[in-house]
PDB file of N, CA and C in Angstrom:
ATOM      1  N   MET E   1       0.840  -1.167   0.000  1.00 62.00           N
ATOM      2  CA  MET E   1      -0.005  -0.004  -0.001  1.00 62.00           C
ATOM      3  C   MET E   1       0.898   1.238   0.011  1.00 62.00           C
ATOM      4  N   THR E   2       0.685   2.122  -0.944  1.00 74.00           N
ATOM      5  CA  THR E   2       1.504   3.322  -1.047  1.00 74.00           C
ATOM      6  C   THR E   2       0.825   4.495  -0.313  1.00 74.00           C
ATOM      7  N   LYS E   3       1.656   5.300   0.258  1.00 77.00           N
ATOM      8  CA  LYS E   3       1.157   6.471   0.978  1.00 77.00           C
ATOM      9  C   LYS E   3       1.017   7.627   0.005  1.00 77.00           C
ATOM     10  N   GLN E   4      -0.170   8.243  -0.019  1.00 79.00           N
ATOM     11  CA  GLN E   4      -0.386   9.379  -0.907  1.00 79.00           C
ATOM     12  C   GLN E   4       0.196  10.632  -0.281  1.00 79.00           C
ATOM     13  N   THR E   5       0.825  11.433  -1.134  1.00 84.00           N
ATOM     14  CA  THR E   5       1.368  12.689  -0.649  1.00 84.00           C
ATOM     15  C   THR E   5       0.386  13.799  -0.965  1.00 84.00           C
ATOM     16  N   ARG E   6       0.341  14.769  -0.084  1.00 82.00           N
ATOM     17  CA  ARG E   6      -0.572  15.880  -0.241  1.00 82.00           C
ATOM     18  C   ARG E   6       0.014  16.874  -1.234  1.00 82.00           C
ATOM     19  N   LYS E   7      -0.807  17.351  -2.146  1.00 86.00           N
ATOM     20  CA  LYS E   7      -0.351  18.353  -3.105  1.00 86.00           C
ATOM     21  C   LYS E   7      -0.178  19.678  -2.395  1.00 86.00           C
ATOM     22  N   LYS E   8       0.866  20.404  -2.799  1.00 88.00           N
ATOM     23  CA  LYS E   8       1.116  21.724  -2.239  1.00 88.00           C
ATOM     24  C   LYS E   8       0.996  22.736  -3.356  1.00 88.00           C
ATOM     25  N   TYR E   9       0.297  23.807  -3.085  1.00 89.00           N
ATOM     26  CA  TYR E   9       0.079  24.854  -4.076  1.00 89.00           C
ATOM     27  C   TYR E   9       0.779  26.134  -3.623  1.00 89.00           C
ATOM     28  N   THR E  10       1.414  26.785  -4.555  1.00 86.00           N
ATOM     29  CA  THR E  10       2.108  28.037  -4.237  1.00 86.00           C
ATOM     30  C   THR E  10       1.087  29.158  -4.098  1.00 86.00           C
ATOM     31  N   PRO E  11       1.473  30.216  -3.371  1.00 83.00           N
ATOM     32  CA  PRO E  11       0.570  31.381  -3.290  1.00 83.00           C
ATOM     33  C   PRO E  11       0.236  31.962  -4.664  1.00 83.00           C
ATOM     34  N   GLU E  12       1.198  31.910  -5.584  1.00 85.00           N
ATOM     35  CA  GLU E  12       0.946  32.418  -6.944  1.00 85.00           C
ATOM     36  C   GLU E  12      -0.140  31.617  -7.643  1.00 85.00           C
ATOM     37  N   TYR E  13      -0.096  30.288  -7.488  1.00 90.00           N
ATOM     38  CA  TYR E  13      -1.114  29.422  -8.094  1.00 90.00           C
ATOM     39  C   TYR E  13      -2.485  29.725  -7.500  1.00 90.00           C
ATOM     40  N   LYS E  14      -2.515  29.902  -6.177  1.00 90.00           N
ATOM     41  CA  LYS E  14      -3.770  30.221  -5.509  1.00 90.00           C
ATOM     42  C   LYS E  14      -4.333  31.552  -5.988  1.00 90.00           C
ATOM     43  N   LEU E  15      -3.444  32.544  -6.174  1.00 89.00           N
ATOM     44  CA  LEU E  15      -3.898  33.847  -6.673  1.00 89.00           C
ATOM     45  C   LEU E  15      -4.463  33.744  -8.082  1.00 89.00           C
ATOM     46  N   GLU E  16      -3.849  32.910  -8.907  1.00 90.00           N
ATOM     47  CA  GLU E  16      -4.374  32.714 -10.272  1.00 90.00           C
ATOM     48  C   GLU E  16      -5.749  32.064 -10.228  1.00 90.00           C
ATOM     49  N   ALA E  17      -5.926  31.091  -9.320  1.00 92.00           N
ATOM     50  CA  ALA E  17      -7.220  30.432  -9.196  1.00 92.00           C
ATOM     51  C   ALA E  17      -8.287  31.420  -8.698  1.00 92.00           C
ATOM     52  N   ILE E  18      -7.906  32.263  -7.750  1.00 92.00           N
ATOM     53  CA  ILE E  18      -8.826  33.263  -7.241  1.00 92.00           C
ATOM     54  C   ILE E  18      -9.191  34.277  -8.332  1.00 92.00           C
ATOM     55  N   ALA E  19      -8.211  34.623  -9.155  1.00 90.00           N
ATOM     56  CA  ALA E  19      -8.455  35.577 -10.245  1.00 90.00           C
ATOM     57  C   ALA E  19      -9.462  35.028 -11.244  1.00 90.00           C
ATOM     58  N   LEU E  20      -9.452  33.726 -11.461  1.00 91.00           N
ATOM     59  CA  LEU E  20     -10.434  33.130 -12.376  1.00 91.00           C
ATOM     60  C   LEU E  20     -11.854  33.419 -11.897  1.00 91.00           C
ATOM     61  N   VAL E  21     -12.057  33.329 -10.598  1.00 92.00           N
ATOM     62  CA  VAL E  21     -13.395  33.538 -10.028  1.00 92.00           C
ATOM     63  C   VAL E  21     -13.722  35.022  -9.951  1.00 92.00           C
ATOM     64  N   ARG E  22     -12.799  35.796  -9.404  1.00 91.00           N
ATOM     65  CA  ARG E  22     -13.092  37.219  -9.151  1.00 91.00           C
ATOM     66  C   ARG E  22     -13.004  38.090 -10.379  1.00 91.00           C
ATOM     67  N   ASP E  23     -11.957  37.898 -11.174  1.00 90.00           N
ATOM     68  CA  ASP E  23     -11.727  38.816 -12.290  1.00 90.00           C
ATOM     69  C   ASP E  23     -12.319  38.352 -13.605  1.00 90.00           C
ATOM     70  N   GLN E  24     -12.304  37.055 -13.839  1.00 90.00           N
ATOM     71  CA  GLN E  24     -12.732  36.549 -15.141  1.00 90.00           C
ATOM     72  C   GLN E  24     -14.157  36.009 -15.139  1.00 90.00           C
ATOM     73  N   GLY E  25     -14.832  36.021 -13.983  1.00 89.00           N
ATOM     74  CA  GLY E  25     -16.245  35.690 -13.938  1.00 89.00           C
ATOM     75  C   GLY E  25     -16.583  34.221 -13.917  1.00 89.00           C
ATOM     76  N   PHE E  26     -15.622  33.341 -13.738  1.00 91.00           N
ATOM     77  CA  PHE E  26     -15.907  31.933 -13.637  1.00 91.00           C
ATOM     78  C   PHE E  26     -16.616  31.655 -12.308  1.00 91.00           C
ATOM     79  N   SER E  27     -17.489  30.650 -12.279  1.00 93.00           N
ATOM     80  CA  SER E  27     -18.039  30.231 -10.989  1.00 93.00           C
ATOM     81  C   SER E  27     -16.966  29.406 -10.277  1.00 93.00           C
ATOM     82  N   ILE E  28     -17.169  29.205  -8.990  1.00 94.00           N
ATOM     83  CA  ILE E  28     -16.193  28.408  -8.225  1.00 94.00           C
ATOM     84  C   ILE E  28     -16.094  27.010  -8.797  1.00 94.00           C
ATOM     85  N   GLY E  29     -17.228  26.408  -9.114  1.00 94.00           N
ATOM     86  CA  GLY E  29     -17.243  25.064  -9.668  1.00 94.00           C
ATOM     87  C   GLY E  29     -16.533  24.983 -11.014  1.00 94.00           C
ATOM     88  N   GLU E  30     -16.783  25.974 -11.882  1.00 93.00           N
ATOM     89  CA  GLU E  30     -16.128  25.985 -13.205  1.00 93.00           C
ATOM     90  C   GLU E  30     -14.616  26.149 -13.084  1.00 93.00           C
ATOM     91  N   ALA E  31     -14.200  27.070 -12.231  1.00 93.00           N
ATOM     92  CA  ALA E  31     -12.770  27.302 -12.050  1.00 93.00           C
ATOM     93  C   ALA E  31     -12.089  26.081 -11.454  1.00 93.00           C
ATOM     94  N   ALA E  32     -12.733  25.474 -10.469  1.00 94.00           N
ATOM     95  CA  ALA E  32     -12.165  24.280  -9.838  1.00 94.00           C
ATOM     96  C   ALA E  32     -12.045  23.140 -10.838  1.00 94.00           C
ATOM     97  N   ALA E  33     -13.064  22.954 -11.664  1.00 93.00           N
ATOM     98  CA  ALA E  33     -13.009  21.894 -12.672  1.00 93.00           C
ATOM     99  C   ALA E  33     -11.927  22.183 -13.701  1.00 93.00           C
ATOM    100  N   HIS E  34     -11.788  23.440 -14.100  1.00 92.00           N
ATOM    101  CA  HIS E  34     -10.758  23.814 -15.070  1.00 92.00           C
ATOM    102  C   HIS E  34      -9.349  23.575 -14.504  1.00 92.00           C
ATOM    103  N   LEU E  35      -9.165  23.836 -13.212  1.00 93.00           N
ATOM    104  CA  LEU E  35      -7.857  23.664 -12.589  1.00 93.00           C
ATOM    105  C   LEU E  35      -7.651  22.264 -12.023  1.00 93.00           C
ATOM    106  N   ASP E  36      -8.694  21.438 -12.072  1.00 93.00           N
ATOM    107  CA  ASP E  36      -8.652  20.074 -11.567  1.00 93.00           C
ATOM    108  C   ASP E  36      -8.333  20.040 -10.078  1.00 93.00           C
ATOM    109  N   ILE E  37      -9.053  20.898  -9.334  1.00 94.00           N
ATOM    110  CA  ILE E  37      -8.949  20.903  -7.870  1.00 94.00           C
ATOM    111  C   ILE E  37     -10.365  20.829  -7.299  1.00 94.00           C
ATOM    112  N   ASN E  38     -10.465  20.524  -6.036  1.00 94.00           N
ATOM    113  CA  ASN E  38     -11.752  20.428  -5.372  1.00 94.00           C
ATOM    114  C   ASN E  38     -12.348  21.822  -5.191  1.00 94.00           C
ATOM    115  N   HIS E  39     -13.661  21.938  -5.436  1.00 94.00           N
ATOM    116  CA  HIS E  39     -14.287  23.252  -5.335  1.00 94.00           C
ATOM    117  C   HIS E  39     -14.275  23.786  -3.906  1.00 94.00           C
ATOM    118  N   ASN E  40     -14.293  22.892  -2.905  1.00 95.00           N
ATOM    119  CA  ASN E  40     -14.231  23.353  -1.513  1.00 95.00           C
ATOM    120  C   ASN E  40     -12.865  23.964  -1.196  1.00 95.00           C
ATOM    121  N   MET E  41     -11.824  23.440  -1.830  1.00 94.00           N
ATOM    122  CA  MET E  41     -10.484  24.012  -1.621  1.00 94.00           C
ATOM    123  C   MET E  41     -10.434  25.431  -2.179  1.00 94.00           C
ATOM    124  N   LEU E  42     -10.973  25.610  -3.368  1.00 95.00           N
ATOM    125  CA  LEU E  42     -10.980  26.935  -3.968  1.00 95.00           C
ATOM    126  C   LEU E  42     -11.820  27.905  -3.135  1.00 95.00           C
ATOM    127  N   ARG E  43     -12.940  27.428  -2.622  1.00 95.00           N
ATOM    128  CA  ARG E  43     -13.771  28.257  -1.769  1.00 95.00           C
ATOM    129  C   ARG E  43     -13.000  28.686  -0.511  1.00 95.00           C
ATOM    130  N   ARG E  44     -12.237  27.733   0.073  1.00 94.00           N
ATOM    131  CA  ARG E  44     -11.442  28.047   1.259  1.00 94.00           C
ATOM    132  C   ARG E  44     -10.359  29.078   0.927  1.00 94.00           C
ATOM    133  N   TRP E  45      -9.727  28.940  -0.259  1.00 93.00           N
ATOM    134  CA  TRP E  45      -8.709  29.911  -0.670  1.00 93.00           C
ATOM    135  C   TRP E  45      -9.314  31.297  -0.788  1.00 93.00           C
ATOM    136  N   LEU E  46     -10.519  31.384  -1.333  1.00 93.00           N
ATOM    137  CA  LEU E  46     -11.189  32.674  -1.469  1.00 93.00           C
ATOM    138  C   LEU E  46     -11.434  33.308  -0.102  1.00 93.00           C
ATOM    139  N   LYS E  47     -11.914  32.501   0.863  1.00 92.00           N
ATOM    140  CA  LYS E  47     -12.155  33.024   2.200  1.00 92.00           C
ATOM    141  C   LYS E  47     -10.859  33.464   2.864  1.00 92.00           C
ATOM    142  N   GLU E  48      -9.822  32.665   2.736  1.00 87.00           N
ATOM    143  CA  GLU E  48      -8.515  33.000   3.335  1.00 87.00           C
ATOM    144  C   GLU E  48      -7.958  34.276   2.724  1.00 87.00           C
ATOM    145  N   HIS E  49      -8.151  34.408   1.407  1.00 87.00           N
ATOM    146  CA  HIS E  49      -7.632  35.579   0.719  1.00 87.00           C
ATOM    147  C   HIS E  49      -8.376  36.853   1.146  1.00 87.00           C
ATOM    148  N   GLU E  50      -9.665  36.716   1.432  1.00 85.00           N
ATOM    149  CA  GLU E  50     -10.421  37.872   1.926  1.00 85.00           C
ATOM    150  C   GLU E  50      -9.899  38.303   3.291  1.00 85.00           C
ATOM    151  N   ALA E  51      -9.583  37.310   4.147  1.00 81.00           N
ATOM    152  CA  ALA E  51      -9.096  37.610   5.485  1.00 81.00           C
ATOM    153  C   ALA E  51      -7.703  38.230   5.451  1.00 81.00           C
ATOM    154  N   GLN E  52      -6.817  37.650   4.620  1.00 76.00           N
ATOM    155  CA  GLN E  52      -5.456  38.180   4.478  1.00 76.00           C
ATOM    156  C   GLN E  52      -4.941  37.760   3.102  1.00 76.00           C
ATOM    157  N   PRO E  53      -4.653  38.720   2.248  1.00 71.00           N
ATOM    158  CA  PRO E  53      -4.174  38.390   0.906  1.00 71.00           C
ATOM    159  C   PRO E  53      -2.910  37.532   0.933  1.00 71.00           C
ATOM    160  N   PHE E  54      -2.847  36.570   0.016  1.00 65.00           N
ATOM    161  CA  PHE E  54      -1.712  35.655  -0.045  1.00 65.00           C
ATOM    162  C   PHE E  54      -0.396  36.366  -0.303  1.00 65.00           C
ATOM    163  N   SER E  55      -0.442  37.510  -0.954  1.00 58.00           N
ATOM    164  CA  SER E  55       0.803  38.214  -1.231  1.00 58.00           C
ATOM    165  C   SER E  55       1.474  38.694   0.056  1.00 58.00           C
ATOM    166  N   ASP E  56       0.691  38.799   1.162  1.00 51.00           N
ATOM    167  CA  ASP E  56       1.249  39.227   2.444  1.00 51.00           C
ATOM    168  C   ASP E  56       1.856  38.064   3.237  1.00 51.00           C
ATOM    169  N   TYR E  57       1.593  36.843   2.789  1.00 46.00           N
ATOM    170  CA  TYR E  57       2.066  35.673   3.513  1.00 46.00           C
ATOM    171  C   TYR E  57       3.557  35.452   3.307  1.00 46.00           C
ATOM    172  N   GLN E  58       4.181  34.889   4.316  1.00 44.00           N
ATOM    173  CA  GLN E  58       5.585  34.486   4.231  1.00 44.00           C
ATOM    174  C   GLN E  58       5.643  33.029   4.668  1.00 44.00           C
ATOM    175  N   GLY E  59       6.627  32.313   4.167  1.00 46.00           N
ATOM    176  CA  GLY E  59       6.854  30.950   4.657  1.00 46.00           C
ATOM    177  C   GLY E  59       5.957  29.906   4.013  1.00 46.00           C
ATOM    178  N   LYS E  60       5.830  28.790   4.687  1.00 53.00           N
ATOM    179  CA  LYS E  60       5.138  27.631   4.157  1.00 53.00           C
ATOM    180  C   LYS E  60       3.635  27.826   4.149  1.00 53.00           C
ATOM    181  N   ALA E  61       3.015  27.382   3.086  1.00 59.00           N
ATOM    182  CA  ALA E  61       1.567  27.219   2.992  1.00 59.00           C
ATOM    183  C   ALA E  61       0.777  28.380   3.596  1.00 59.00           C
ATOM    184  N   GLY E  62       1.203  29.563   3.329  1.00 60.00           N
ATOM    185  CA  GLY E  62       0.441  30.728   3.776  1.00 60.00           C
ATOM    186  C   GLY E  62       0.568  31.043   5.248  1.00 60.00           C
ATOM    187  N   MET E  63       1.702  30.789   5.855  1.00 70.00           N
ATOM    188  CA  MET E  63       1.890  31.152   7.250  1.00 70.00           C
ATOM    189  C   MET E  63       2.275  32.623   7.340  1.00 70.00           C
ATOM    190  N   THR E  64       1.719  33.287   8.329  1.00 74.00           N
ATOM    191  CA  THR E  64       2.115  34.673   8.559  1.00 74.00           C
ATOM    192  C   THR E  64       3.482  34.691   9.216  1.00 74.00           C
ATOM    193  N   PRO E  65       4.169  35.816   9.188  1.00 81.00           N
ATOM    194  CA  PRO E  65       5.483  35.870   9.838  1.00 81.00           C
ATOM    195  C   PRO E  65       5.423  35.523  11.324  1.00 81.00           C
ATOM    196  N   GLU E  66       4.328  35.911  11.997  1.00 86.00           N
ATOM    197  CA  GLU E  66       4.170  35.584  13.410  1.00 86.00           C
ATOM    198  C   GLU E  66       4.054  34.078  13.608  1.00 86.00           C
ATOM    199  N   GLN E  67       3.260  33.425  12.749  1.00 83.00           N
ATOM    200  CA  GLN E  67       3.085  31.978  12.859  1.00 83.00           C
ATOM    201  C   GLN E  67       4.395  31.249  12.582  1.00 83.00           C
ATOM    202  N   LYS E  68       5.143  31.748  11.633  1.00 85.00           N
ATOM    203  CA  LYS E  68       6.443  31.136  11.312  1.00 85.00           C
ATOM    204  C   LYS E  68       7.382  31.277  12.506  1.00 85.00           C
ATOM    205  N   ARG E  69       7.412  32.448  13.123  1.00 91.00           N
ATOM    206  CA  ARG E  69       8.282  32.689  14.278  1.00 91.00           C
ATOM    207  C   ARG E  69       7.884  31.791  15.450  1.00 91.00           C
ATOM    208  N   ILE E  70       6.583  31.642  15.680  1.00 91.00           N
ATOM    209  CA  ILE E  70       6.085  30.782  16.759  1.00 91.00           C
ATOM    210  C   ILE E  70       6.526  29.346  16.510  1.00 91.00           C
ATOM    211  N   ARG E  71       6.400  28.890  15.284  1.00 89.00           N
ATOM    212  CA  ARG E  71       6.809  27.528  14.940  1.00 89.00           C
ATOM    213  C   ARG E  71       8.314  27.324  15.190  1.00 89.00           C
ATOM    214  N   GLU E  72       9.121  28.312  14.802  1.00 92.00           N
ATOM    215  CA  GLU E  72      10.568  28.229  15.027  1.00 92.00           C
ATOM    216  C   GLU E  72      10.883  28.188  16.525  1.00 92.00           C
ATOM    217  N   LEU E  73      10.208  29.012  17.300  1.00 95.00           N
ATOM    218  CA  LEU E  73      10.457  29.051  18.748  1.00 95.00           C
ATOM    219  C   LEU E  73      10.018  27.751  19.424  1.00 95.00           C
ATOM    220  N   GLU E  74       8.884  27.184  18.980  1.00 94.00           N
ATOM    221  CA  GLU E  74       8.447  25.920  19.553  1.00 94.00           C
ATOM    222  C   GLU E  74       9.461  24.805  19.236  1.00 94.00           C
ATOM    223  N   LYS E  75      10.009  24.815  18.045  1.00 93.00           N
ATOM    224  CA  LYS E  75      11.016  23.839  17.687  1.00 93.00           C
ATOM    225  C   LYS E  75      12.255  24.003  18.554  1.00 93.00           C
ATOM    226  N   GLN E  76      12.652  25.240  18.782  1.00 96.00           N
ATOM    227  CA  GLN E  76      13.819  25.523  19.624  1.00 96.00           C
ATOM    228  C   GLN E  76      13.577  25.058  21.058  1.00 96.00           C
ATOM    229  N   VAL E  77      12.377  25.263  21.581  1.00 96.00           N
ATOM    230  CA  VAL E  77      12.038  24.831  22.937  1.00 96.00           C
ATOM    231  C   VAL E  77      12.148  23.320  23.035  1.00 96.00           C
ATOM    232  N   ARG E  78      11.602  22.594  22.057  1.00 94.00           N
ATOM    233  CA  ARG E  78      11.682  21.128  22.054  1.00 94.00           C
ATOM    234  C   ARG E  78      13.135  20.650  22.062  1.00 94.00           C
ATOM    235  N   GLU E  79      13.976  21.287  21.242  1.00 95.00           N
ATOM    236  CA  GLU E  79      15.379  20.906  21.180  1.00 95.00           C
ATOM    237  C   GLU E  79      16.099  21.172  22.503  1.00 95.00           C
ATOM    238  N   LEU E  80      15.799  22.310  23.127  1.00 96.00           N
ATOM    239  CA  LEU E  80      16.434  22.637  24.400  1.00 96.00           C
ATOM    240  C   LEU E  80      15.966  21.706  25.516  1.00 96.00           C
ATOM    241  N   GLN E  81      14.693  21.322  25.493  1.00 95.00           N
ATOM    242  CA  GLN E  81      14.200  20.371  26.487  1.00 95.00           C
ATOM    243  C   GLN E  81      14.896  19.023  26.327  1.00 95.00           C
ATOM    244  N   LEU E  82      15.077  18.594  25.089  1.00 94.00           N
ATOM    245  CA  LEU E  82      15.789  17.342  24.839  1.00 94.00           C
ATOM    246  C   LEU E  82      17.234  17.428  25.341  1.00 94.00           C
ATOM    247  N   ASP E  83      17.892  18.551  25.070  1.00 94.00           N
ATOM    248  CA  ASP E  83      19.265  18.737  25.547  1.00 94.00           C
ATOM    249  C   ASP E  83      19.318  18.693  27.079  1.00 94.00           C
ATOM    250  N   ASN E  84      18.366  19.344  27.732  1.00 95.00           N
ATOM    251  CA  ASN E  84      18.297  19.321  29.194  1.00 95.00           C
ATOM    252  C   ASN E  84      18.128  17.905  29.725  1.00 95.00           C
ATOM    253  N   ASP E  85      17.236  17.142  29.119  1.00 93.00           N
ATOM    254  CA  ASP E  85      17.027  15.761  29.554  1.00 93.00           C
ATOM    255  C   ASP E  85      18.299  14.948  29.426  1.00 93.00           C
ATOM    256  N   ILE E  86      19.023  15.110  28.333  1.00 94.00           N
ATOM    257  CA  ILE E  86      20.266  14.373  28.123  1.00 94.00           C
ATOM    258  C   ILE E  86      21.295  14.781  29.187  1.00 94.00           C
ATOM    259  N   LEU E  87      21.401  16.074  29.457  1.00 94.00           N
ATOM    260  CA  LEU E  87      22.369  16.551  30.457  1.00 94.00           C
ATOM    261  C   LEU E  87      22.024  16.043  31.864  1.00 94.00           C
ATOM    262  N   LYS E  88      20.746  15.998  32.198  1.00 93.00           N
ATOM    263  CA  LYS E  88      20.316  15.494  33.502  1.00 93.00           C
ATOM    264  C   LYS E  88      20.688  14.030  33.658  1.00 93.00           C
ATOM    265  N   LYS E  89      20.429  13.241  32.618  1.00 92.00           N
ATOM    266  CA  LYS E  89      20.764  11.817  32.664  1.00 92.00           C
ATOM    267  C   LYS E  89      22.275  11.615  32.767  1.00 92.00           C
ATOM    268  N   ALA E  90      23.024  12.393  32.015  1.00 92.00           N
ATOM    269  CA  ALA E  90      24.483  12.261  32.049  1.00 92.00           C
ATOM    270  C   ALA E  90      25.035  12.658  33.408  1.00 92.00           C
ATOM    271  N   SER E  91      24.503  13.738  33.984  1.00 92.00           N
ATOM    272  CA  SER E  91      25.017  14.165  35.296  1.00 92.00           C
ATOM    273  C   SER E  91      24.681  13.140  36.379  1.00 92.00           C
ATOM    274  N   SER E  92      23.508  12.551  36.322  1.00 90.00           N
ATOM    275  CA  SER E  92      23.176  11.531  37.334  1.00 90.00           C
ATOM    276  C   SER E  92      24.031  10.279  37.141  1.00 90.00           C
ATOM    277  N   TYR E  93      24.325   9.931  35.910  1.00 89.00           N
ATOM    278  CA  TYR E  93      25.184   8.777  35.621  1.00 89.00           C
ATOM    279  C   TYR E  93      26.588   8.990  36.187  1.00 89.00           C
ATOM    280  N   PHE E  94      27.164  10.145  35.913  1.00 89.00           N
ATOM    281  CA  PHE E  94      28.519  10.428  36.393  1.00 89.00           C
ATOM    282  C   PHE E  94      28.551  10.619  37.892  1.00 89.00           C
ATOM    283  N   ALA E  95      27.511  11.144  38.483  1.00 88.00           N
ATOM    284  CA  ALA E  95      27.448  11.306  39.931  1.00 88.00           C
ATOM    285  C   ALA E  95      27.475   9.945  40.630  1.00 88.00           C
ATOM    286  N   LYS E  96      26.803   8.976  40.055  1.00 87.00           N
ATOM    287  CA  LYS E  96      26.776   7.611  40.618  1.00 87.00           C
ATOM    288  C   LYS E  96      28.154   6.957  40.506  1.00 87.00           C
ATOM    289  N   HIS E  97      28.826   7.144  39.391  1.00 81.00           N
ATOM    290  CA  HIS E  97      30.106   6.460  39.142  1.00 81.00           C
ATOM    291  C   HIS E  97      31.322   7.200  39.696  1.00 81.00           C
ATOM    292  N   MET E  98      31.145   8.403  40.190  1.00 79.00           N
ATOM    293  CA  MET E  98      32.264   9.152  40.787  1.00 79.00           C
ATOM    294  C   MET E  98      32.496   8.751  42.233  1.00 79.00           C
ATOM    295  N   ARG E  99      31.556   8.154  42.869  1.00 68.00           N
ATOM    296  CA  ARG E  99      31.666   7.806  44.304  1.00 68.00           C
ATOM    297  C   ARG E  99      32.590   6.682  44.532  1.00 68.00           C
TER     298      ARG E  99
END
């Protein structure tokens, strides 16, 4: 059994899809069929674009700079916690064997 990978769309591709609906007068269903994507996905892109235009996004899959920074900080916290755990285990090991 093969694992399916999720398709990733660039912000530029999403903007082109949105332009089909907004600028060129296609319905959501027509544009989605033309682009061979699910109409619910295109509808979600339209809602997201209304809330915050894709051109303002930075990073992966439309993350805002704040979201990207939070993700980086959470990763750093996990790494530091792992380092602390390793140091605690090492110090207890050496404390036992130094006696």
